[in-house]
Coordinates of C-alpha atoms in Angstrom, one line a residue:
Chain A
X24 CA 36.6 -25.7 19.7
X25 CA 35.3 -22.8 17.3
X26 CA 32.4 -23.6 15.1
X27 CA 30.1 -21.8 12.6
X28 CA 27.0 -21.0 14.4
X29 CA 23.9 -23.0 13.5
X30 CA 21.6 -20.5 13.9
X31 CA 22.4 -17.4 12.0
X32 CA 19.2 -15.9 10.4
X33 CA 21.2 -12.5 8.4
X34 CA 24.7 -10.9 8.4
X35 CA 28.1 -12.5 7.0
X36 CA 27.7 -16.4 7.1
X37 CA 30.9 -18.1 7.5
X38 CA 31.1 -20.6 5.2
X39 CA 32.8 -21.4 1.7
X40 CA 36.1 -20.3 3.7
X41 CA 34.8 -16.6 4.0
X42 CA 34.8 -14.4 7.2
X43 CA 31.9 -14.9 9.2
X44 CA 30.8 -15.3 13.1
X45 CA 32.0 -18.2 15.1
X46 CA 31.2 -19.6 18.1
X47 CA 32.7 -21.5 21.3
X48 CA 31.6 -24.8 23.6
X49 CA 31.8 -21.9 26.3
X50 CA 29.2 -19.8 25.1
X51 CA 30.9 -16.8 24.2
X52 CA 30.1 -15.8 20.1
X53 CA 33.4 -13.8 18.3
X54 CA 32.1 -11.6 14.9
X55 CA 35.0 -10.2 13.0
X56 CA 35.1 -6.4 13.2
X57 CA 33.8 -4.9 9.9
X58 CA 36.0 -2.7 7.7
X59 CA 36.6 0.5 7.8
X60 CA 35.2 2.3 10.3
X61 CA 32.5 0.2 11.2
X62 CA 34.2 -2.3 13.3
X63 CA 35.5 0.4 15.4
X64 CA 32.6 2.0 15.9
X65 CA 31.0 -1.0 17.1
X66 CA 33.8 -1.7 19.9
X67 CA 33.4 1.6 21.2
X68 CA 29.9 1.2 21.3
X69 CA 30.3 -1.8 23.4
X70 CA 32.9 -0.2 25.6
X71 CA 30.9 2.7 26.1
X72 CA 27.6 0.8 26.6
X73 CA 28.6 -1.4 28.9
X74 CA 30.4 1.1 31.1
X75 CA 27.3 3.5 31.0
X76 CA 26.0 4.0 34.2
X77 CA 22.3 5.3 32.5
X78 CA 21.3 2.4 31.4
X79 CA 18.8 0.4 33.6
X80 CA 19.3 -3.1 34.1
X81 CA 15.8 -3.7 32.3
X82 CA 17.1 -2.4 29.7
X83 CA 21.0 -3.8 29.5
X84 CA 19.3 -7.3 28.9
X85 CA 18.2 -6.6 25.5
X86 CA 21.5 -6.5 24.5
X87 CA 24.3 -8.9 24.2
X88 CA 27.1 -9.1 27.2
X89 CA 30.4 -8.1 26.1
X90 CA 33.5 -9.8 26.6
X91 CA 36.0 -7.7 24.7
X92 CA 37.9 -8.1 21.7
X93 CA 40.1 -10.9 20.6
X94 CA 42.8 -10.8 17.9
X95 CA 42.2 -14.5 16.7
X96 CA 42.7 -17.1 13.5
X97 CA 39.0 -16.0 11.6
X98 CA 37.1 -18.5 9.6
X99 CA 38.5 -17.1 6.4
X100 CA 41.9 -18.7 7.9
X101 CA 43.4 -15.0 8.2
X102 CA 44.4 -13.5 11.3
X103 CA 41.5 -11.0 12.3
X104 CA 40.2 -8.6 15.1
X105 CA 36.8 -9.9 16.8
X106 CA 34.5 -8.9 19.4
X107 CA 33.6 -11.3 22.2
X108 CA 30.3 -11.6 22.9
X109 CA 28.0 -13.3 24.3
X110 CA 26.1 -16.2 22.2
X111 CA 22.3 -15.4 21.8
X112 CA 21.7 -18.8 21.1
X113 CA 23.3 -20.8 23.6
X114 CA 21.4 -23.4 24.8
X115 CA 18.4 -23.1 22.3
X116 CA 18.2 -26.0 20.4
X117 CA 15.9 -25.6 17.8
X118 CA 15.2 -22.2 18.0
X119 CA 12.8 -20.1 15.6
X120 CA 14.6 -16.4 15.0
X121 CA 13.6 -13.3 13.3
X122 CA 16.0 -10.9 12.3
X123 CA 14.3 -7.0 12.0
X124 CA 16.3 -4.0 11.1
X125 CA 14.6 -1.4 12.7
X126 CA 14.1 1.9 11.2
X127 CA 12.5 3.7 8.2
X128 CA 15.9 4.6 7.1
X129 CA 19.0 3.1 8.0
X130 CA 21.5 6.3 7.7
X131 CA 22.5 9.3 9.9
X132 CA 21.9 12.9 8.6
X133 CA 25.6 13.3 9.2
X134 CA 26.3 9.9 6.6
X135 CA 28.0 11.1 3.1
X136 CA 25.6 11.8 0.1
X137 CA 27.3 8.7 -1.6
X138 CA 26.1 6.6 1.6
X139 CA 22.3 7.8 2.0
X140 CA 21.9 7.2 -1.5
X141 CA 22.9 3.6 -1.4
X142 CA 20.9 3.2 2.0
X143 CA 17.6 5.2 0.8
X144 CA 17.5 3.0 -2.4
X145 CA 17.9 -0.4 0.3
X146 CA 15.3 1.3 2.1
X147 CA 13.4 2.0 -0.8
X148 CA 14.0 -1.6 -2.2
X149 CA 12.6 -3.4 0.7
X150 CA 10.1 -2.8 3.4
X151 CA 12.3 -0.4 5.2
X152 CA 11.3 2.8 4.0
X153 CA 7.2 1.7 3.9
X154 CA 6.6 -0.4 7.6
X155 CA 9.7 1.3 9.3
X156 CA 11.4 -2.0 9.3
X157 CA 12.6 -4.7 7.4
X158 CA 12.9 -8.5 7.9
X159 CA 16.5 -9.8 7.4
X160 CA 16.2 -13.3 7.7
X161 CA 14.2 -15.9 9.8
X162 CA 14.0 -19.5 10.6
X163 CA 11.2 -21.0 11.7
X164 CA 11.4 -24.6 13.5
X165 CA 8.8 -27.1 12.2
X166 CA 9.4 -30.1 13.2
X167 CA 12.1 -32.9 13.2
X168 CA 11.2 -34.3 10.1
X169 CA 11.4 -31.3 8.0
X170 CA 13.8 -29.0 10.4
X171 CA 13.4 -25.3 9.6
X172 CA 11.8 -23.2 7.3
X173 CA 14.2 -20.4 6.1
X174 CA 13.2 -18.7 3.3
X175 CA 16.6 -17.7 0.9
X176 CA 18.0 -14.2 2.4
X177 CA 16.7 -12.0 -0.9
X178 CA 13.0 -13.6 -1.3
X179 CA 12.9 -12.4 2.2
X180 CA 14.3 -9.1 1.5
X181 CA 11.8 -8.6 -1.0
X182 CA 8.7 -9.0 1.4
X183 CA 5.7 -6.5 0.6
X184 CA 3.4 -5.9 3.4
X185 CA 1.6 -8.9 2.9
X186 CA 4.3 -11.0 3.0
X187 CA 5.3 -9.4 6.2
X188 CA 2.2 -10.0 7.9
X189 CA 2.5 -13.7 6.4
X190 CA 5.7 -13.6 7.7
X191 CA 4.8 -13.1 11.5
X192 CA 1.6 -15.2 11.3
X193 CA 4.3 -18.1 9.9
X194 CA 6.6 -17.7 12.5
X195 CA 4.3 -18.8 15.5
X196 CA 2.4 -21.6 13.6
X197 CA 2.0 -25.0 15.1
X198 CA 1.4 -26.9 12.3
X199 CA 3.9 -27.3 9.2
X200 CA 2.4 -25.0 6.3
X201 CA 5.1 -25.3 3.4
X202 CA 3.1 -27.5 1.2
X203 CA -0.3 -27.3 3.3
X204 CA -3.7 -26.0 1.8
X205 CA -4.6 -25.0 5.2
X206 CA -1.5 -22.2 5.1
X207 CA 0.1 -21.3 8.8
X208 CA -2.0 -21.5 11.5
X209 CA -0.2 -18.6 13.9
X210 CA -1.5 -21.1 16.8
X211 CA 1.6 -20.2 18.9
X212 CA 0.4 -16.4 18.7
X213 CA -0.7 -16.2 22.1
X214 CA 1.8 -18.4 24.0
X215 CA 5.1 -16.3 21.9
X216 CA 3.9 -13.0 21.5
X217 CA 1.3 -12.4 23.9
X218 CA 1.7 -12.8 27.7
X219 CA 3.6 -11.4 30.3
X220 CA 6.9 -12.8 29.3
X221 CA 5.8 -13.0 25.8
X222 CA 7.7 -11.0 22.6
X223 CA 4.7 -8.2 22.9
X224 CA 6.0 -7.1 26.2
X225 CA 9.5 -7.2 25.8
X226 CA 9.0 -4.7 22.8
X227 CA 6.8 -2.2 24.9
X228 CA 9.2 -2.5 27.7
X229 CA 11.6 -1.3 25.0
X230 CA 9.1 0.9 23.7
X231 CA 9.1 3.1 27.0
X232 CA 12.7 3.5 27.1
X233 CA 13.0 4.6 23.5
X234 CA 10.7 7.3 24.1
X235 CA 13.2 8.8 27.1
X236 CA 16.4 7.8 26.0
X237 CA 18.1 10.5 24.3
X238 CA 21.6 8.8 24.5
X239 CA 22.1 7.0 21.6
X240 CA 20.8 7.0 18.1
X241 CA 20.7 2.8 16.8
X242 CA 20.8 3.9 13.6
X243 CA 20.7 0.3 11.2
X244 CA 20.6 -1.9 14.3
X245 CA 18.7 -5.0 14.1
X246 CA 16.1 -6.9 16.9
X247 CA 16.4 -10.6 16.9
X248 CA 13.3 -12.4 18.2
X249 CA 13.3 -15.7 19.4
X250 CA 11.7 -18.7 21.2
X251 CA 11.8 -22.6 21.5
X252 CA 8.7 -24.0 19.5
X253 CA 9.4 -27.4 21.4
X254 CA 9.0 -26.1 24.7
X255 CA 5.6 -23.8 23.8
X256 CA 4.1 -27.3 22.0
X257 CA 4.9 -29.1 25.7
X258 CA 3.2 -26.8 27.3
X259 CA 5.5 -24.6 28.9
X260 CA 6.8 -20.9 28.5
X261 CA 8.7 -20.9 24.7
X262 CA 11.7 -18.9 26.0
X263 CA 10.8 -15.7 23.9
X264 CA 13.2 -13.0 23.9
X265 CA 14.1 -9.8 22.2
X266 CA 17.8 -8.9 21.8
X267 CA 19.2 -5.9 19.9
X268 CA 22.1 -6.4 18.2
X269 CA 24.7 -4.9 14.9
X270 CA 26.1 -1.5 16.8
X271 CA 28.1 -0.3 14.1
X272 CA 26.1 2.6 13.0
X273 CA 25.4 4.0 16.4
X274 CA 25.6 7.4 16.8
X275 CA 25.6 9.9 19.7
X276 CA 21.7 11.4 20.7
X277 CA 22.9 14.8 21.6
X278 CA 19.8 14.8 23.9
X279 CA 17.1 13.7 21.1
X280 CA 14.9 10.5 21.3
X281 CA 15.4 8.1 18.6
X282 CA 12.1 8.7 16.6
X283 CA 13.6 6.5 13.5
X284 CA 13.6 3.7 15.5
X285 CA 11.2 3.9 17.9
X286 CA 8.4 4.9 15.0
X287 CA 10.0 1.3 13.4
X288 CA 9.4 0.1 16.6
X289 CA 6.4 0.9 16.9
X290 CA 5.1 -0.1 13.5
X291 CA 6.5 -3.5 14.3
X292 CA 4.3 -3.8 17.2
X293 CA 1.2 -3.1 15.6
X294 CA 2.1 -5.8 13.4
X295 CA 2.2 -8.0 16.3
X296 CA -0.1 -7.0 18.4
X297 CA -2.4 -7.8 15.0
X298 CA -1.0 -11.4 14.4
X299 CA -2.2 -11.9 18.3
X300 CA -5.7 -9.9 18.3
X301 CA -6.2 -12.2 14.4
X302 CA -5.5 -15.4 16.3
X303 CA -7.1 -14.7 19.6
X304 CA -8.9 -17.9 20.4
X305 CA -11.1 -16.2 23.0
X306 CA -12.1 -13.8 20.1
X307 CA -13.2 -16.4 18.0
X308 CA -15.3 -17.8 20.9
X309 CA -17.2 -15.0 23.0
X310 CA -16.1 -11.9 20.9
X311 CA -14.5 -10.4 23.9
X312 CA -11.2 -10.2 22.2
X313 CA -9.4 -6.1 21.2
Chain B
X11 CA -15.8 41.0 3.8
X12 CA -12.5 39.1 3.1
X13 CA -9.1 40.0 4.6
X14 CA -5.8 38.6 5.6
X15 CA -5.3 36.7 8.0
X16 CA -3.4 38.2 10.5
X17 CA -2.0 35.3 12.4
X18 CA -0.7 33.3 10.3
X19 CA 3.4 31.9 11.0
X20 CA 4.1 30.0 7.3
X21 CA 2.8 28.8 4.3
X22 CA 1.7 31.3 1.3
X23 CA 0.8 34.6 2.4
X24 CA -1.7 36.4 0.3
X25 CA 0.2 39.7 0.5
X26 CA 1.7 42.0 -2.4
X27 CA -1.0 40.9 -4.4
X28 CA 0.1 37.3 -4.3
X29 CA -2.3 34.0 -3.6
X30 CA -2.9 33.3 -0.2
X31 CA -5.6 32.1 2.5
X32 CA -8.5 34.8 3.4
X33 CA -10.6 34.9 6.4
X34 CA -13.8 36.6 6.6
X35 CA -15.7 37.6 10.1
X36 CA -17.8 34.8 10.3
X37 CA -15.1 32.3 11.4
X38 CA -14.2 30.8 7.8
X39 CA -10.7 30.5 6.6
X40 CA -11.1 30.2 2.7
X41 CA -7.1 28.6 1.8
X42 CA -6.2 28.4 -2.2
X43 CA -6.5 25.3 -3.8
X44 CA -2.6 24.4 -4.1
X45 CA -1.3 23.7 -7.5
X46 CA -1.5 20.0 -9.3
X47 CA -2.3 16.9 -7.9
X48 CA -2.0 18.4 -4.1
X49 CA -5.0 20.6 -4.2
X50 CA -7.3 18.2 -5.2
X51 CA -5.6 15.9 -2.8
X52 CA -6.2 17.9 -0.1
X53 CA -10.0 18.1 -1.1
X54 CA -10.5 14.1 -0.8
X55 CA -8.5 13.7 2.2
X56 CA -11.2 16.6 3.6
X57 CA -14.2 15.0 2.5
X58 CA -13.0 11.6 3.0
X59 CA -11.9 12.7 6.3
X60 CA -15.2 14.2 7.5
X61 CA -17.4 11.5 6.3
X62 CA -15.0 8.4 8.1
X63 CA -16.8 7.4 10.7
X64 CA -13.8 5.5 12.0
X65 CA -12.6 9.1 13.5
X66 CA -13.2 9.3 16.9
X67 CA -14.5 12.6 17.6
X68 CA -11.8 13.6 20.4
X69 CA -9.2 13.0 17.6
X70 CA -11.6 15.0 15.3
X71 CA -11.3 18.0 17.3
X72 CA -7.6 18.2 16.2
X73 CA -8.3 18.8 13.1
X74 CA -10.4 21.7 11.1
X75 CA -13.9 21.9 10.3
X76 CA -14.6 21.6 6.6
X77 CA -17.2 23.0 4.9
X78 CA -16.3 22.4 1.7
X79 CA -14.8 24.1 -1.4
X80 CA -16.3 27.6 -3.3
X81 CA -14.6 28.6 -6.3
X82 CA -14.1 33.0 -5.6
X83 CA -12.0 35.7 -6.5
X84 CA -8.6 35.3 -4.5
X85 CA -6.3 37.4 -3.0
X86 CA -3.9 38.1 -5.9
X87 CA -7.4 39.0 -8.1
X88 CA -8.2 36.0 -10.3
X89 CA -11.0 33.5 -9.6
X90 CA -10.0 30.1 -7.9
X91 CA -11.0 27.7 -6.1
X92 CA -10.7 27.2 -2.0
X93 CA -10.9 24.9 0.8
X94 CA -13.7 26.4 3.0
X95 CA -11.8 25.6 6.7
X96 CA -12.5 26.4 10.1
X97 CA -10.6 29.5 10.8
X98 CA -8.6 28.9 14.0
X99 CA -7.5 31.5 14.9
X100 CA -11.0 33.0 15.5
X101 CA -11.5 34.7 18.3
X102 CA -8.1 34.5 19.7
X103 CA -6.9 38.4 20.2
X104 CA -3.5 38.2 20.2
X105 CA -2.5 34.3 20.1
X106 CA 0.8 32.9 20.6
X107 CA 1.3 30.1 17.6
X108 CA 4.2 28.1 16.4
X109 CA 3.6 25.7 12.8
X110 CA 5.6 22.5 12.8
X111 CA 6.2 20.1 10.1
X112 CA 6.3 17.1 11.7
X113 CA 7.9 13.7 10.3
X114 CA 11.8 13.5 9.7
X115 CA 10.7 12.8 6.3
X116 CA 8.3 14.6 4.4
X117 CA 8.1 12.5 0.8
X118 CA 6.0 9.3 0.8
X119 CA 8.0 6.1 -0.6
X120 CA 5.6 6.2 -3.9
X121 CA 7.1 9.4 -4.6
X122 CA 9.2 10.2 -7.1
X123 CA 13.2 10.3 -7.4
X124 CA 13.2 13.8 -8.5
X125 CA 10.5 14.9 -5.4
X126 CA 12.0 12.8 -3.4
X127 CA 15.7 14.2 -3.7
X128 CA 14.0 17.9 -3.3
X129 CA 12.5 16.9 -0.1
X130 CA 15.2 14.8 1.1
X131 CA 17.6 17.7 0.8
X132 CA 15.2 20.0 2.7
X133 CA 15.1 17.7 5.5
X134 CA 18.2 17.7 6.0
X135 CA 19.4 21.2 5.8
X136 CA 16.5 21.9 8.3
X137 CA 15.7 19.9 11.7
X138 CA 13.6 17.7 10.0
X139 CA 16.1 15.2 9.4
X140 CA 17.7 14.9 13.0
X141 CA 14.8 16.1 15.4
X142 CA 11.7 14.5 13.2
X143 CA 10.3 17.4 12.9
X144 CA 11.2 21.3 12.1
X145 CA 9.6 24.3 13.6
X146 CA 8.2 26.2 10.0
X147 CA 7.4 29.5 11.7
X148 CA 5.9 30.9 15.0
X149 CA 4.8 34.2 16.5
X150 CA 4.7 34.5 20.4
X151 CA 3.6 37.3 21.4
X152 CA 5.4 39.6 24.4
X153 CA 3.3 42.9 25.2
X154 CA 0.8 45.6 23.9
X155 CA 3.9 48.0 23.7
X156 CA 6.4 45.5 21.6
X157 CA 3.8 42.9 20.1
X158 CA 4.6 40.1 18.7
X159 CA 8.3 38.0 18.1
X160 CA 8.4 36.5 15.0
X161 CA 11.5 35.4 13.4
X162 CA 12.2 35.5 9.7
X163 CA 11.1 32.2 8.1
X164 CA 14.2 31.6 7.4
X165 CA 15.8 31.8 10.2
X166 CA 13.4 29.6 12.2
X167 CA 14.1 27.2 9.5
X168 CA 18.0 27.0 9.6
X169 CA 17.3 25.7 13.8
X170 CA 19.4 23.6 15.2
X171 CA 18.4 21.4 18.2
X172 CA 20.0 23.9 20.6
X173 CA 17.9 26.7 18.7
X174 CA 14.7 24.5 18.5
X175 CA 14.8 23.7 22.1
X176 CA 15.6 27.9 23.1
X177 CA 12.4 28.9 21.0
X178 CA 9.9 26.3 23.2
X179 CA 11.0 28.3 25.9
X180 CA 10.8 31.3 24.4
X181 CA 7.3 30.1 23.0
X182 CA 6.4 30.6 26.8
X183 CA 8.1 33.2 28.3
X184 CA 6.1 35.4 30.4
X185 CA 8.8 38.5 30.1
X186 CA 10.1 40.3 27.0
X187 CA 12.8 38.5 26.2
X188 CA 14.8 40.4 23.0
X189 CA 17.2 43.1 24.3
X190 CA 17.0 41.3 27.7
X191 CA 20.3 39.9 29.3
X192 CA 17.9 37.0 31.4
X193 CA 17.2 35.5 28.4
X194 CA 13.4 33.8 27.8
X195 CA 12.2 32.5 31.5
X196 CA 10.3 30.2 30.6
X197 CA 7.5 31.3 32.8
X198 CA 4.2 30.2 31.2
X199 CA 5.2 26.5 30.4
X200 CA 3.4 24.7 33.3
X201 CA 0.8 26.7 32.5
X202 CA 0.6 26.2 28.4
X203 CA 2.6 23.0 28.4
X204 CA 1.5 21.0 31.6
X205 CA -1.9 20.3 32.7
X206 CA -5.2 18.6 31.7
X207 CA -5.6 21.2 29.3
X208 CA -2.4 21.7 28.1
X209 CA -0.1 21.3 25.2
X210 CA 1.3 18.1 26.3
X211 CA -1.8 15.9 27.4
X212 CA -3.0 17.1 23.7
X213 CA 0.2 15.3 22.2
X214 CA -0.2 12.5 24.2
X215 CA -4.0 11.8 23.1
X216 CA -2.5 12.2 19.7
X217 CA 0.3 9.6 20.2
X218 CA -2.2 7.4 21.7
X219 CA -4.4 7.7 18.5
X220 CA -1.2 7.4 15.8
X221 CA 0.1 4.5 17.9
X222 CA -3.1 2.5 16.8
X223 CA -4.4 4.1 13.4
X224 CA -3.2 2.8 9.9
X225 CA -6.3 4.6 8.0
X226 CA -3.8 7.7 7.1
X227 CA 0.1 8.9 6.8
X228 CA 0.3 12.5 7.4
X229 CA 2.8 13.0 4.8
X230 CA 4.3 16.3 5.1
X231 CA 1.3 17.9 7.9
X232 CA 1.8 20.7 10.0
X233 CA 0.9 21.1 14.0
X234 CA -0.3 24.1 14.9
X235 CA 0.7 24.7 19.0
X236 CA -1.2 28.1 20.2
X237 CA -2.4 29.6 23.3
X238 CA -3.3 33.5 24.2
X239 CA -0.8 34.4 26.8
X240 CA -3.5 37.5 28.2
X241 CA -5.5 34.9 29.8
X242 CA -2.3 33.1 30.9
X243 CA -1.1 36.4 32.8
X244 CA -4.6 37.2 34.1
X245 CA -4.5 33.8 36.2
X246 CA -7.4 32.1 33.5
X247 CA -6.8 28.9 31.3
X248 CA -4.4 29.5 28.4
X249 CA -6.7 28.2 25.9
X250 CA -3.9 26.1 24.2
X251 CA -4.5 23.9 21.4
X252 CA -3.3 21.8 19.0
X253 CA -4.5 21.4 15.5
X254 CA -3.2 19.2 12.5
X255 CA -3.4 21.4 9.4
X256 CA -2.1 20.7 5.7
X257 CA -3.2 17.6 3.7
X258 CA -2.0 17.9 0.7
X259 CA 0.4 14.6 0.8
X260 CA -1.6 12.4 3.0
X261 CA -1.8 9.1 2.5
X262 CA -3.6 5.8 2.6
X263 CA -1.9 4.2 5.7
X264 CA -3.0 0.3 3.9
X265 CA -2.5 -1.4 7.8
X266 CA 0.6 0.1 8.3
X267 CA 0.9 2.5 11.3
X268 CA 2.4 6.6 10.2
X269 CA 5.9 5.7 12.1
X270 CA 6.7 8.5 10.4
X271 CA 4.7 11.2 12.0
X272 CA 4.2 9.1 15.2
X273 CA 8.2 9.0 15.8
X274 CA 8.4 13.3 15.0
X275 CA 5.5 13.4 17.3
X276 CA 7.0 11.6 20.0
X277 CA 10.7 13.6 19.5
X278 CA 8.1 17.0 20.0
X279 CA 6.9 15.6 23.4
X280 CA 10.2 15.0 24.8
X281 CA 11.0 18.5 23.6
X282 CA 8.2 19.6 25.3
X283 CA 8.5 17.7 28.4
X284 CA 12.0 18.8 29.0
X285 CA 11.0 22.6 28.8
X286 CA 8.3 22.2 31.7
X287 CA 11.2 19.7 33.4
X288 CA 13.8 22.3 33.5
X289 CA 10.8 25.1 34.5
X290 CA 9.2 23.4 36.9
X291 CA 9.5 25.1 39.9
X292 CA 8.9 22.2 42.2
X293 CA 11.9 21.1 41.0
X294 CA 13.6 24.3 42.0
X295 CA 12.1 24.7 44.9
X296 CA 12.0 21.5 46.5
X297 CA 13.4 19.1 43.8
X298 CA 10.5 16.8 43.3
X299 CA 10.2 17.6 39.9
X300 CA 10.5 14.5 37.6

């Protein structure tokens, strides 16, 4: 049985009867190919990724398996082209996701005039151009009562760098802040970003092969982070992971690192590590905190 | 007594009675306060600069010593006022030195459309846009007999990655290579690029500091890479350096990390540590090169 996935944060949203993801009881997650050359370019990404010896296993599981493609009835009720991947989400139940586009631009110097305009004045518009990424969209689990905070898709957009630093502090809080005088309490800082399973390392471990890898260019991809506030507030490990995802805009490295994103990259881990270092609790008690 | 400086591989030159930097023999470099806003720009960064105590002084030592600004008669004749620098080249006899512009952008987001569109189309006709960085001029110098090699401007400009990567080898070639059929060998880069001293382990204690420091963007800065190849041949230390020079569009960084610079920065070092890679003679001889 198809659905529309619960937990989509950014992208196409299939609903209203228009073409968006769906996913499977199986686990597998089918996105329509985009027009024009896009969808294309993402298969043969896929193909090519997945049959490419170079890439280290450490690596390979930042990014979604591929199944794929499947020429199947869309949401949209039209016959449609989709890739068959694997779904991010599977067995999260409540999970709280962050979409990031990573880069200070999102076009290649060999996109058309007509194309970096429109992208420069995105990039421009939103945080893109300033923090070398932008936040698409996030959910943020608070509790069963109120479900999830998800801000609307263009507030988000919007975000200054305050409200991107609000942003990161909100999405590993406790305590329900919507409403609060208190405002979010970043308590789950240490136990979601911090650690060594924790969304901190992930990204370095990224990090380090970004500043090698001279085989692609992920030119507008997107990192999706993630964890299970229920199982942090029990007491165990939160489940945090970092997937890369949206492959449409790839382009070949021709033996150059990817210094757009990685320097994104990079600015989003300062941003991080400073939501951790802000809500470090031995910091606040002996001083011995960075 | 003033004079032209006689190493110097872009920017203004203060020749055919045009405005340009003067050196004098005490080890000052007196450089023209650039037009508009960016000369007095460049004179707070300077001052603001020197009196941050938040430098730490083995990232100080990257940059020039100021000693503030005297208003004189200038190369093309009129009176005007300069920056009072640290000349850097002092005391090098015949130095080998290449300028690059690092940053695959070189406009700050508050910039204007019409400034931004000029530099926007630079970057991309030169390396800027596709390396994160382009190589603004360089001099390396090959014997008493032939002197120095040093490409038109222009040329050096129009680089392509193929070119960029062929003139850090040249940069350390221990032979004449023009009119040669060998082609540059490479010789000197363990010695100028390698090391505890050399180029690279200077990078790398820059990365280190732009992976942590949101007090500045370098907007639009130079590096200067230089060594003297004499002391290279003679079996001695190279004396390579690396200096951050031209401040004219820095920025206040406002918590946010210079992804810009650091992601050009990191594209240089793989540059770099691909050239002492492929001329590493361990590697050739016994293959435990990395």
């Amino acid at each position: 049985m198809l659905k529309i996935p619960s937990h989509q944060v950014a992208g196409h949203h299939a609903s209203n009867g228009t073409r968006g993801p769906l996913i499977d009881d199986s686990g597998l997650f089918y996105k329509p190919l985009q027009g024009g050359e896009r969808g294309s370019a993402e298969v043969t990404f896929y193909q090519e990724f997945t049959a490419n010896t170079k890439i280290p296993d450490h690596i390979r599981k930042f990014f979604p398996i591929y199944y794929g493609t499947k020429l199947m009835n869309a949401s949209d009720g039209s016959e449609h082209m989709h890739l068959v991947l694997q779904d991010l989400t599977l067995n999260r139940e409540n999970p709280t996701i962050m979409d990031i586009k990573i880069g200070s631009r999102t076009w290649g110097p060999d996109a058309s005039d007509e194309y970096i305009a429109k992208c420069l004045k995105r990039d421009r518009e939103t945080s893109s151009a300033r923090l070398g990424f932008r936040i698409s969209g996030l959910q943020v689990y608070i509790n069963e009562e109120v479900g999830f905070y998800k801000p609307h898709r263009d507030l988000v957009l919007k975000s200054c760098v305050d409200d991107v630093r609000l942003l990161f502090t909100k999405f590993v809080s406790s305590a329900p802040f919507e409403g609060s005088d208190q405002g979010p309490d970043g308590g789950l800082a240490s136990k979601v970003y911090a650690g060594a399973n924790g969304i901190l390392a992930q990204l370095l471990e990224l990090k380090a092969w970004f500043e090698d890898q001279t085989i692609y260019h992920f030119c507008a991809c997107s990192l999706l982070i993630m964890f299970e506030k229920g199982l942090a507030l029990e007491g165990g490990s939160p489940n945090a992971q970092v997937k890369i995802i949206d492959f449409a805009h790839v382009q070949e490295g021709r033996g150059v690192i990817d210094h757009n994103f990685l320097g994104g990259l990079c600015s989003l881990i300062k941003f991080i590590s400073k939501v951790i270092e802000d809500h470090d609790d031995h910091k606040i008690q002996d001083g011995d905190g960075q």
